[in-house]
mmCIF file of C-alpha atoms and ligand atoms in Angstrom:
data_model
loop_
_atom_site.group_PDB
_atom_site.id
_atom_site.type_symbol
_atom_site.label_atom_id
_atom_site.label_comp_id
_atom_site.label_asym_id
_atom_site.label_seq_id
_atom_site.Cartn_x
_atom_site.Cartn_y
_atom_site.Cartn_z
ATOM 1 C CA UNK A 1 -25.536 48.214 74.021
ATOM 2 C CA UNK A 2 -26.336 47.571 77.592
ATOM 3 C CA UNK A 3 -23.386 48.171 79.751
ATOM 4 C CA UNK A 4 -22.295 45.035 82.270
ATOM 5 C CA UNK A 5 -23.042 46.551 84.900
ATOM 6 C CA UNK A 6 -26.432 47.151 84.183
ATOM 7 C CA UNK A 7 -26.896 44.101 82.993
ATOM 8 C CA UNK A 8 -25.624 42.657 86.237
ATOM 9 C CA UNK A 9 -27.967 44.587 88.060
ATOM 10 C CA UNK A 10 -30.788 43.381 86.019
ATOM 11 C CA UNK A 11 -29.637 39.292 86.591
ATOM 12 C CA UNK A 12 -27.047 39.182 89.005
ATOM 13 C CA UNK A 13 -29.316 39.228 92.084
ATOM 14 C CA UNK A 14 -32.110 36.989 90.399
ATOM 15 C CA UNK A 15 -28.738 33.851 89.721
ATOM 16 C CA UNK A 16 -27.341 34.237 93.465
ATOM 17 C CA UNK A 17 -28.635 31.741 95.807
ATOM 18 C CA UNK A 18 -28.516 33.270 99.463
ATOM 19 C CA UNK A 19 -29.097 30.603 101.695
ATOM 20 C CA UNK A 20 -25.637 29.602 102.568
ATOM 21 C CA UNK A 21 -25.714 32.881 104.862
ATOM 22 C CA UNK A 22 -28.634 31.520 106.856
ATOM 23 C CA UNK A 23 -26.776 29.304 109.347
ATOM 24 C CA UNK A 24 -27.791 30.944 112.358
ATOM 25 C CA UNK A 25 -23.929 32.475 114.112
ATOM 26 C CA UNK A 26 -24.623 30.469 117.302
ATOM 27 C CA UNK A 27 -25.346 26.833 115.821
ATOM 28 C CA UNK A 28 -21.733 27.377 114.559
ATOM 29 C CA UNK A 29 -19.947 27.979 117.442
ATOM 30 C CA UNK A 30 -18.099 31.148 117.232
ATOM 31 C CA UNK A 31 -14.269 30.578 117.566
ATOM 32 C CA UNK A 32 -13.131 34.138 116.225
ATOM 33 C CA UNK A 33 -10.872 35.046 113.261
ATOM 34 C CA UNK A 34 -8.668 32.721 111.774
ATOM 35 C CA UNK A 35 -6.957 32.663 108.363
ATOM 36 C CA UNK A 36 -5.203 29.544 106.675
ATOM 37 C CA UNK A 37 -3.138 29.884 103.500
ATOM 38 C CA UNK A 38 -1.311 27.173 101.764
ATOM 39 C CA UNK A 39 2.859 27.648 102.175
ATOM 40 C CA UNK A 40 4.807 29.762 104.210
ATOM 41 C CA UNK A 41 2.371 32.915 103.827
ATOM 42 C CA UNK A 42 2.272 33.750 107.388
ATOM 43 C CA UNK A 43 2.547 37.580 106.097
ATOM 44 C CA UNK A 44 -0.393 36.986 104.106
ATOM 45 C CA UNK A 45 -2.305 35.765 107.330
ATOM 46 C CA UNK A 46 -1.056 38.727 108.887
ATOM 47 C CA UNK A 47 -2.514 41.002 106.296
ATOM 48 C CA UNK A 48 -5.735 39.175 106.311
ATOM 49 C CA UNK A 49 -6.061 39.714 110.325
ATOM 50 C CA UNK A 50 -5.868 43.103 109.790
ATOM 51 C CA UNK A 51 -9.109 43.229 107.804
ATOM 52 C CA UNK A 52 -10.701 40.828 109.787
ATOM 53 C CA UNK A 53 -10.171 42.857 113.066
ATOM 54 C CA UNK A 54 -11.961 45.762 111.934
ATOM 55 C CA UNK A 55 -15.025 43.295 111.618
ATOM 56 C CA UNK A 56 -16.710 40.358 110.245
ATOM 57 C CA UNK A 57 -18.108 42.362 107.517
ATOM 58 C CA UNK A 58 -14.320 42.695 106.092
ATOM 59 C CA UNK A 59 -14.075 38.756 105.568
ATOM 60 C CA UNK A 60 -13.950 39.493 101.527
ATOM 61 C CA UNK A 61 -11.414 42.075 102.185
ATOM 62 C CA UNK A 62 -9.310 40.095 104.051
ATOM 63 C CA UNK A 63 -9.245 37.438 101.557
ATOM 64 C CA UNK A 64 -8.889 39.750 98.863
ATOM 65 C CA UNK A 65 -5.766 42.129 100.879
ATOM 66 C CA UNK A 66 -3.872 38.870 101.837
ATOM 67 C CA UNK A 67 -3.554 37.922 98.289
ATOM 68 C CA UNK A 68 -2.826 41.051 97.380
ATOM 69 C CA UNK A 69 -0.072 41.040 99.250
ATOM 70 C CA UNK A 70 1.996 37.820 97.851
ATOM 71 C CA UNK A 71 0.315 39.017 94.312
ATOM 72 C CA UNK A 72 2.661 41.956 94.682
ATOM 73 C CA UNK A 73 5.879 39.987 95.846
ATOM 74 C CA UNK A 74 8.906 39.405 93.256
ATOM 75 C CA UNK A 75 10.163 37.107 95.119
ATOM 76 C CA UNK A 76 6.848 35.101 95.369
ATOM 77 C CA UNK A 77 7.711 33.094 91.676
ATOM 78 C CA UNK A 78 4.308 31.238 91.465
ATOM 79 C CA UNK A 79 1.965 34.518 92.140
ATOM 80 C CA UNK A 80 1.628 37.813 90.282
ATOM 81 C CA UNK A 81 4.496 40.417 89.588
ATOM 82 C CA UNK A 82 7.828 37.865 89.624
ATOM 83 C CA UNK A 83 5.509 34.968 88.831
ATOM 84 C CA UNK A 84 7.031 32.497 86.130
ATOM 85 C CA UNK A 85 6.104 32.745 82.402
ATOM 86 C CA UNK A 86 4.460 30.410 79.816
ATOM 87 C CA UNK A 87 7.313 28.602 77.425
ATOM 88 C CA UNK A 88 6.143 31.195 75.307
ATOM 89 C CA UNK A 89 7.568 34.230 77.634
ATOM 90 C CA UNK A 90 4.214 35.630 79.012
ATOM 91 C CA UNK A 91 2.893 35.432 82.545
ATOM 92 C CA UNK A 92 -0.488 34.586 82.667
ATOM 93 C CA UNK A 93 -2.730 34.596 85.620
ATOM 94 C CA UNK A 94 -5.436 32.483 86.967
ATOM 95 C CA UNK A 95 -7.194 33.204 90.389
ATOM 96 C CA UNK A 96 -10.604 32.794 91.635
ATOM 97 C CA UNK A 97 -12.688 34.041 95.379
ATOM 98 C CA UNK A 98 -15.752 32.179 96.507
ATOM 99 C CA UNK A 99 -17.751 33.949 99.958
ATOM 100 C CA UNK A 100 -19.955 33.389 102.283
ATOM 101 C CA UNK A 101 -23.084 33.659 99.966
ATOM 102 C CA UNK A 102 -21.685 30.916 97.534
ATOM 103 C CA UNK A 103 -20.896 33.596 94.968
ATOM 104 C CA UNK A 104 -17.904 33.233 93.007
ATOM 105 C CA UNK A 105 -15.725 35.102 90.759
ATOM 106 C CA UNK A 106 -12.677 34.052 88.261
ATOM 107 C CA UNK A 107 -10.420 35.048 85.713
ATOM 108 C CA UNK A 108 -7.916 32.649 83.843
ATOM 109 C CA UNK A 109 -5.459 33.581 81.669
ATOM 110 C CA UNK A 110 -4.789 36.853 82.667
ATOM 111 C CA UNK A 111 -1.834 38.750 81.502
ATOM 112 C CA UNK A 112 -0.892 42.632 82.431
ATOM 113 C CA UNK A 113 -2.638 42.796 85.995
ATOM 114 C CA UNK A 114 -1.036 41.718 88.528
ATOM 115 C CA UNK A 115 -4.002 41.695 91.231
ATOM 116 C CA UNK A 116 -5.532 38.946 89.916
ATOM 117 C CA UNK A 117 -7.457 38.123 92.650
ATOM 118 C CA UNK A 118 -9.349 41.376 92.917
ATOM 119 C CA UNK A 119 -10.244 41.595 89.581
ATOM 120 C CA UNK A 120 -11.419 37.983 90.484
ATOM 121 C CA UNK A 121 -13.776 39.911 92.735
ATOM 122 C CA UNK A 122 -14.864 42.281 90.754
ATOM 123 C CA UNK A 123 -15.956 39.541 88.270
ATOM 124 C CA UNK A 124 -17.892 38.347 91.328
ATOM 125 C CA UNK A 125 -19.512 41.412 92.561
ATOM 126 C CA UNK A 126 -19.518 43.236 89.012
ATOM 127 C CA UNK A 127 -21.050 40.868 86.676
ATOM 128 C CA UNK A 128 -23.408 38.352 86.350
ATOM 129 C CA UNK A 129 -20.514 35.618 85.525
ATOM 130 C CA UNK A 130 -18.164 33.357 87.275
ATOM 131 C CA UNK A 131 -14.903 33.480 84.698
ATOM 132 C CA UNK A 132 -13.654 35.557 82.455
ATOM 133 C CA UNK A 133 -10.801 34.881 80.430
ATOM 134 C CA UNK A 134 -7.930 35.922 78.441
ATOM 135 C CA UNK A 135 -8.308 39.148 76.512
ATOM 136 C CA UNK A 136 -12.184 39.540 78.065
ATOM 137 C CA UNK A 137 -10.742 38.719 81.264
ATOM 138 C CA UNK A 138 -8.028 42.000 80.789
ATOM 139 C CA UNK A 139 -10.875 44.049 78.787
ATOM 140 C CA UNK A 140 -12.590 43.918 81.628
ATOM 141 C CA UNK A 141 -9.970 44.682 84.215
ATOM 142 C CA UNK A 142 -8.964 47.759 82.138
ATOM 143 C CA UNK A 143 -12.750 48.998 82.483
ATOM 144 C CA UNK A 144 -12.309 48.378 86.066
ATOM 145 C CA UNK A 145 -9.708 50.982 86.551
ATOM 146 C CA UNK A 146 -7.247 48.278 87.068
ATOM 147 C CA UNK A 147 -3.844 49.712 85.903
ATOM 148 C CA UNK A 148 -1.282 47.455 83.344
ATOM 149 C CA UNK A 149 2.364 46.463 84.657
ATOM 150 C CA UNK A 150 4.914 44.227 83.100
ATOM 151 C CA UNK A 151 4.928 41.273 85.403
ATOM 152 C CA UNK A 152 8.199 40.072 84.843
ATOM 153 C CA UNK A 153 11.231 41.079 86.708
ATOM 154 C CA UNK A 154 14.489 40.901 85.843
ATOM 155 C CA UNK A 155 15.379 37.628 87.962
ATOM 156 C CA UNK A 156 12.149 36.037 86.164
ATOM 157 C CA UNK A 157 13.252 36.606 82.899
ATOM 158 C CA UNK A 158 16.721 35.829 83.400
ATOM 159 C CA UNK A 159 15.773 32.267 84.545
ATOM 160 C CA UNK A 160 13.468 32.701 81.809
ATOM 161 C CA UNK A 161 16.042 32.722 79.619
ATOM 162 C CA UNK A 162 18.127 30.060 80.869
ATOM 163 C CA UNK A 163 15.278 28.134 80.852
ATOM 164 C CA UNK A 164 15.194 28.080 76.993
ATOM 165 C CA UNK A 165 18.569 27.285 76.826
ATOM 166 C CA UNK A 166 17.248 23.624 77.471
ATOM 167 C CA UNK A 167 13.733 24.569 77.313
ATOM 168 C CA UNK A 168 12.664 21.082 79.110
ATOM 169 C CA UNK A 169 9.319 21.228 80.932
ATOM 170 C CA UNK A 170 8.940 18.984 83.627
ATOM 171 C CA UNK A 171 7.476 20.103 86.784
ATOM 172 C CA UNK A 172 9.016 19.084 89.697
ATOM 173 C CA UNK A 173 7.810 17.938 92.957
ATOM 174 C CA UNK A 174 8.049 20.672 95.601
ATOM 175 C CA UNK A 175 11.249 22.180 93.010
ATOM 176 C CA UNK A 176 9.156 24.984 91.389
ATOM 177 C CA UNK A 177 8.423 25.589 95.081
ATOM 178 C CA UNK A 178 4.924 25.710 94.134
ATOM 179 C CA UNK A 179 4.173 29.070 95.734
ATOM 180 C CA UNK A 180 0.212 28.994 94.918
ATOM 181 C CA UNK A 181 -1.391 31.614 97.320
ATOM 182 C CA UNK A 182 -4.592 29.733 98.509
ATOM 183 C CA UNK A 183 -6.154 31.403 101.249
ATOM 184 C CA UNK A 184 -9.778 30.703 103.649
ATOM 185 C CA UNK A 185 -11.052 32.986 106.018
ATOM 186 C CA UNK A 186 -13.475 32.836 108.999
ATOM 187 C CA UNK A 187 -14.468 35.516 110.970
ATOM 188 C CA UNK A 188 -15.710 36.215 114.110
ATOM 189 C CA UNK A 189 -19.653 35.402 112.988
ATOM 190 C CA UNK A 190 -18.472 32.098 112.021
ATOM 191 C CA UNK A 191 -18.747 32.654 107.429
ATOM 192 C CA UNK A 192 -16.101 31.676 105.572
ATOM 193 C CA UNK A 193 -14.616 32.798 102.362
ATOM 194 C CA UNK A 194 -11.825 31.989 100.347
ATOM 195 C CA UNK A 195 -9.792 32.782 97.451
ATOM 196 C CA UNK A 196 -6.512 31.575 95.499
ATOM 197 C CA UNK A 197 -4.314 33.218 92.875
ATOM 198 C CA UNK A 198 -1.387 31.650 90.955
ATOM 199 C CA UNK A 199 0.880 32.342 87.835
ATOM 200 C CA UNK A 200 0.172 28.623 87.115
ATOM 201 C CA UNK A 201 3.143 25.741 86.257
ATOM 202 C CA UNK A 202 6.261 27.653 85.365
ATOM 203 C CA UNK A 203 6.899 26.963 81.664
ATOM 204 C CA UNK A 204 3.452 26.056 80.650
ATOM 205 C CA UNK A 205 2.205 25.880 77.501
ATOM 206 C CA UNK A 206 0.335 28.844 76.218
ATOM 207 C CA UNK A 207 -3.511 28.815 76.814
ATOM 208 C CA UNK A 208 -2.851 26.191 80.037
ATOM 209 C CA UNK A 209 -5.378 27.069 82.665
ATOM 210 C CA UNK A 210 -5.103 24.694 85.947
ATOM 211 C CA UNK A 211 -7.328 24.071 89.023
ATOM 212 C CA UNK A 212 -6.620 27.594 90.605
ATOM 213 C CA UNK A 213 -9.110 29.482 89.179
ATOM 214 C CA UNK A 214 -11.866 26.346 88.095
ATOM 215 C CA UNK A 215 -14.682 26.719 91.661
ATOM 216 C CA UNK A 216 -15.043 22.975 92.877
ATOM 217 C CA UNK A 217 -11.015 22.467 91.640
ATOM 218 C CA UNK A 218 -8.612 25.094 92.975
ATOM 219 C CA UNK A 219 -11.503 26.250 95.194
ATOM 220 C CA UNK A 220 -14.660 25.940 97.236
ATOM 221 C CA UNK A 221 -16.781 27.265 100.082
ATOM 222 C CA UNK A 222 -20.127 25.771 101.488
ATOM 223 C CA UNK A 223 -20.550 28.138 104.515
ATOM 224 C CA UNK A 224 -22.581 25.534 106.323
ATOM 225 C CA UNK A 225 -19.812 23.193 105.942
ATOM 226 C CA UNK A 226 -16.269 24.579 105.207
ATOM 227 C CA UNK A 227 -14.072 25.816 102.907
ATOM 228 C CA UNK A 228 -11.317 23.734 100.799
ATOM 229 C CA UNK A 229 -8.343 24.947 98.622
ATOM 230 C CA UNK A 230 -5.556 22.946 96.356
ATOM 231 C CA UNK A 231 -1.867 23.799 95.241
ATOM 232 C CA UNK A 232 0.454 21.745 92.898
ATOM 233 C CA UNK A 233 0.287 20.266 89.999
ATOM 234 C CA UNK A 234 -3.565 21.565 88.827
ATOM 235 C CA UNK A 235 -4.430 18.929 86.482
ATOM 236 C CA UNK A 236 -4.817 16.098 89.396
ATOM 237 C CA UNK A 237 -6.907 18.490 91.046
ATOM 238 C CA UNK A 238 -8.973 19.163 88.192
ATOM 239 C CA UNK A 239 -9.674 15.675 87.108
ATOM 240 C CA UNK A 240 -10.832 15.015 90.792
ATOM 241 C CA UNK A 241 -12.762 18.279 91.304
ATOM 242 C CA UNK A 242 -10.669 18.117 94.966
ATOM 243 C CA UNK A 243 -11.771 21.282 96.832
ATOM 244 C CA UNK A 244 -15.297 20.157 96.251
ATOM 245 C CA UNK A 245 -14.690 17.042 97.103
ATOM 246 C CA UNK A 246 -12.958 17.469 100.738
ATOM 247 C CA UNK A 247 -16.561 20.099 101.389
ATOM 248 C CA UNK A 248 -19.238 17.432 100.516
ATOM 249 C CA UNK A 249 -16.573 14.881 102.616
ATOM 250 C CA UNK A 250 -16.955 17.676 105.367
ATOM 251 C CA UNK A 251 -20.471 17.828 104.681
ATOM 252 C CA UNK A 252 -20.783 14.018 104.972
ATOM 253 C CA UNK A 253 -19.099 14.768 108.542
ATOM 254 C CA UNK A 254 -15.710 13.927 107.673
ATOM 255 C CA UNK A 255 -13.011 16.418 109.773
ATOM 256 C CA UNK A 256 -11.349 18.985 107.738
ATOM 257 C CA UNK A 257 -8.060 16.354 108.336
ATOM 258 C CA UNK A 258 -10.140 13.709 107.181
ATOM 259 C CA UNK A 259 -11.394 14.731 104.054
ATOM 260 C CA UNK A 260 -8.232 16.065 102.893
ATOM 261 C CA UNK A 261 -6.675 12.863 103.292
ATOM 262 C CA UNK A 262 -9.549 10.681 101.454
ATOM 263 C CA UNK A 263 -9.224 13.636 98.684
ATOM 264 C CA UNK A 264 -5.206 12.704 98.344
ATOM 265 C CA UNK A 265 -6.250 9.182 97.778
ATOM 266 C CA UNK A 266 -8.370 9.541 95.112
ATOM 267 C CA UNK A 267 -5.849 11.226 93.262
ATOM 268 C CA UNK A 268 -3.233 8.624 94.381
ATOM 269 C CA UNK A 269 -6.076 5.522 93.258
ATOM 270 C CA UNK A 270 -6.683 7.175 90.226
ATOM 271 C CA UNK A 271 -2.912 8.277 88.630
ATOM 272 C CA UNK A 272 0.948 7.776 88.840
ATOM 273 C CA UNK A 273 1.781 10.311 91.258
ATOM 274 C CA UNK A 274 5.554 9.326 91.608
ATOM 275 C CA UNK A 275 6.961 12.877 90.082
ATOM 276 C CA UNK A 276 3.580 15.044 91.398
ATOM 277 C CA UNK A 277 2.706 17.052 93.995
ATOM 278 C CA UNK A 278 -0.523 18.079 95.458
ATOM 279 C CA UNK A 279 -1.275 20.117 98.903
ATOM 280 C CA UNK A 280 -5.133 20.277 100.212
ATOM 281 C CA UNK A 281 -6.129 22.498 103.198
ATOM 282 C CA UNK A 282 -9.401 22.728 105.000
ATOM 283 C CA UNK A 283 -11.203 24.804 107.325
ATOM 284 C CA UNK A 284 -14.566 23.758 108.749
ATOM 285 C CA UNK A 285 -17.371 26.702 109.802
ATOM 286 C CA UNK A 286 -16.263 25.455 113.688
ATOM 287 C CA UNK A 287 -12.383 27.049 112.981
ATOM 288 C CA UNK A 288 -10.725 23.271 112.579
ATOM 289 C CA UNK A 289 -8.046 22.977 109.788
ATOM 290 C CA UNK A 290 -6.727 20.376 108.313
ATOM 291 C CA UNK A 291 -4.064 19.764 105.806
ATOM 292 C CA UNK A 292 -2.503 16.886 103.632
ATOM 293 C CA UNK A 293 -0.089 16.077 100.550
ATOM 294 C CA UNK A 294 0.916 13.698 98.357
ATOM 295 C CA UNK A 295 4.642 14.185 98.919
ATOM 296 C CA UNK A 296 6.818 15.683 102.668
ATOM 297 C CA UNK A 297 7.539 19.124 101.670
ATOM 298 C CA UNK A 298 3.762 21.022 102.122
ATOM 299 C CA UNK A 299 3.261 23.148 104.319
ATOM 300 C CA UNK A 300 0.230 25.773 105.182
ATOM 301 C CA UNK A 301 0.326 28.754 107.550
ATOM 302 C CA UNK A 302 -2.559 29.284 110.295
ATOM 303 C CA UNK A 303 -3.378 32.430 111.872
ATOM 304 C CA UNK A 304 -5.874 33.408 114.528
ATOM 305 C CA UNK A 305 -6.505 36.012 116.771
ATOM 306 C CA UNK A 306 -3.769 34.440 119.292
ATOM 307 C CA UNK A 307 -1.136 33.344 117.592
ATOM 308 C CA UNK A 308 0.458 32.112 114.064
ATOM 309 C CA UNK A 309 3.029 28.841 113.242
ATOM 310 C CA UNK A 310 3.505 26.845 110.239
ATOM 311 C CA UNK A 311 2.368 23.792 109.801
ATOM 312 C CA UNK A 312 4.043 20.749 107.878
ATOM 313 C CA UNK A 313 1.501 18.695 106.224
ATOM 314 C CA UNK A 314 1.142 15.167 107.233
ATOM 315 C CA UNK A 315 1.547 13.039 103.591
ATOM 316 C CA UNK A 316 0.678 10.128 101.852
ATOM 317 C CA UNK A 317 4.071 9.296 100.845
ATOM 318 C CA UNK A 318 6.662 9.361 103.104
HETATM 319 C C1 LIG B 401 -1.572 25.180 88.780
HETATM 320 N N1 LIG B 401 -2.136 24.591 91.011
HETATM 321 O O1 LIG B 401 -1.643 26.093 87.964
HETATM 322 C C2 LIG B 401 -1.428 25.554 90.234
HETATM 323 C C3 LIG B 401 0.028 25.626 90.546
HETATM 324 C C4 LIG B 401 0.319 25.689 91.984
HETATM 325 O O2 LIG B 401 1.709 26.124 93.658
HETATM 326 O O3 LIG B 401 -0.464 25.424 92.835
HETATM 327 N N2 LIG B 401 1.477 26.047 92.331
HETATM 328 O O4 LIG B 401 -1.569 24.006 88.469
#
């Protein structure tokens, strides 16, 4: 049988458009490093810098460390080790990355890793598919070298647990403190990349998959335009396709701000949003961000090679 990786060797160049990388550095005028991640994840940022620092060729690895890094927090409850179960009692993991070239890699449904995002990447770089899911999703991360843990911790499954007491499922605006790591890069030659990695809706039901991991919902990068990703609740963003929609708004010359705003509305136009929450951020190839909610309460962290604050989301609903 021919092994993946051969078999990515033999298509995986052939499927991968390069042109994105062709935008000549200087057209895009070169701002430096910056990093933007939705919620307080200023750490994250942090992380991120340090792998952008050591140069421009690190823009995967920053995306990929800075995840890491809230991927591996307990106290982080929507992300990785600590993150929230299905109603079922199993975390499960979605997470996608998207670079500079327009590659992308994804996994849904993963249970037992808790780096999601990097075996994300190694879907990317390793195969010649975007997703892989469920039980081929861990397959694979096992034959990556990626080593099993038990994702729960004991505060997860004690709310777990008093969680079924009721066992209501209802997400609630800005209550399940939607933690979503979504992260975009840009370094210092003016490519972006980005990446996002979530334990999904707390109390889901088993097999859910939402926008994190779906390229065009959770997720996108056009590196001659910018970079978009989404938190909250992931089936508005999926019906919309919203991270591809605030690029081609970008694209149409619409500011990072901008597009993430007419992206809001079309979910707003198009469903009841009274009990939902949804938080956009964008980054354009020129280092502007933008960011935008349905609801007050979103909030995205911006780093550069300056400084770092935290920045409350301007929202359609006041
Ligand atoms: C989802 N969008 O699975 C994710 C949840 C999320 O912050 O963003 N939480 O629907």
């Amino acid at each position: 049988m021919i092994s993946r990786r051969k078999f990515s060797a033999l298509l995986g160049a052939s499927l991968v458009s390069q042109t994105y990388s062709s935008c000549n550095a200087t057209e895009r005028g070169l701002v430096g490093n910056k990093v933007v991640s939705t919620w307080n994840n200023q750490k994250a940022n942090k992380v991120a810098m340090e792998q952008l620092v050591r140069g421009p060729q690190y823009l995967l690895d920053a995306i990929e460390k800075g995840i890491n890094y809230v991927e591996a927090d307990p106290n982080d409850t929507s992300v990785g080790y600590g993150g929230r179960p299905d109603r079922e009692g199993f975390v499960t993991l979605d997470a996608c990355i998207m670079d500079k070239d327009g590659r992308a890699g994804s996994v849904t449904y993963l249970e037992h890793y808790m780096h999601a995002i990097s075996v994300a990447r190694k879907v990317m770089e390793e195969t010649p598919h975007v997703i892989l899911s469920g039980d081929g999703a861990a397959q694979f991360a096992s034959e990556m070298g990626f080593v099993q843990k038990d994702l729960m911790t004991e505060e997860s499954r004690s709310a777990y647990y008093k969680w079924l007491e009721k066992a209501e499922y209802q997400p609630k605006i800005n209550v399940e403190r939607h933690d979503t790591i979504g992260m975009l890069a840009l370094n210092t030659d003016g490519d972006l990349s980005g990446g996002c990695s979530t334990s999904g809706l707390a109390y889901k039901m088993p097999g859910r998959v939402g926008d994190s991991p779906i390229i065009g919902a959770g997720l996108y990068v056009d590196n001659r335009y910018g970079a978009a990703v989404a938190t909250g609740l992931g089936e508005l963003v999926l019906r919309q396709l919203s991270s591809f929609l605030v690029v081609e708004l970008m694209r149409s010359g619409q500011s990072p701000q901008k597009a993430c705003e007419e992206a809001i509305f079309r979910i707003v136009e198009s469903t009841d949003v009274s009990e939902a929450q949804v938080g956009l951020i964008a980054m354009n190839r020129s280092g502007k961000v933008g960011g935008y909610s349905i609801h007050p309460g979103f909030n995205y962290a911006i780093t550069d090679d300056k400084s770092s604050l935290l920045k409350e989301a301007p929202s359609y609903i006041n």
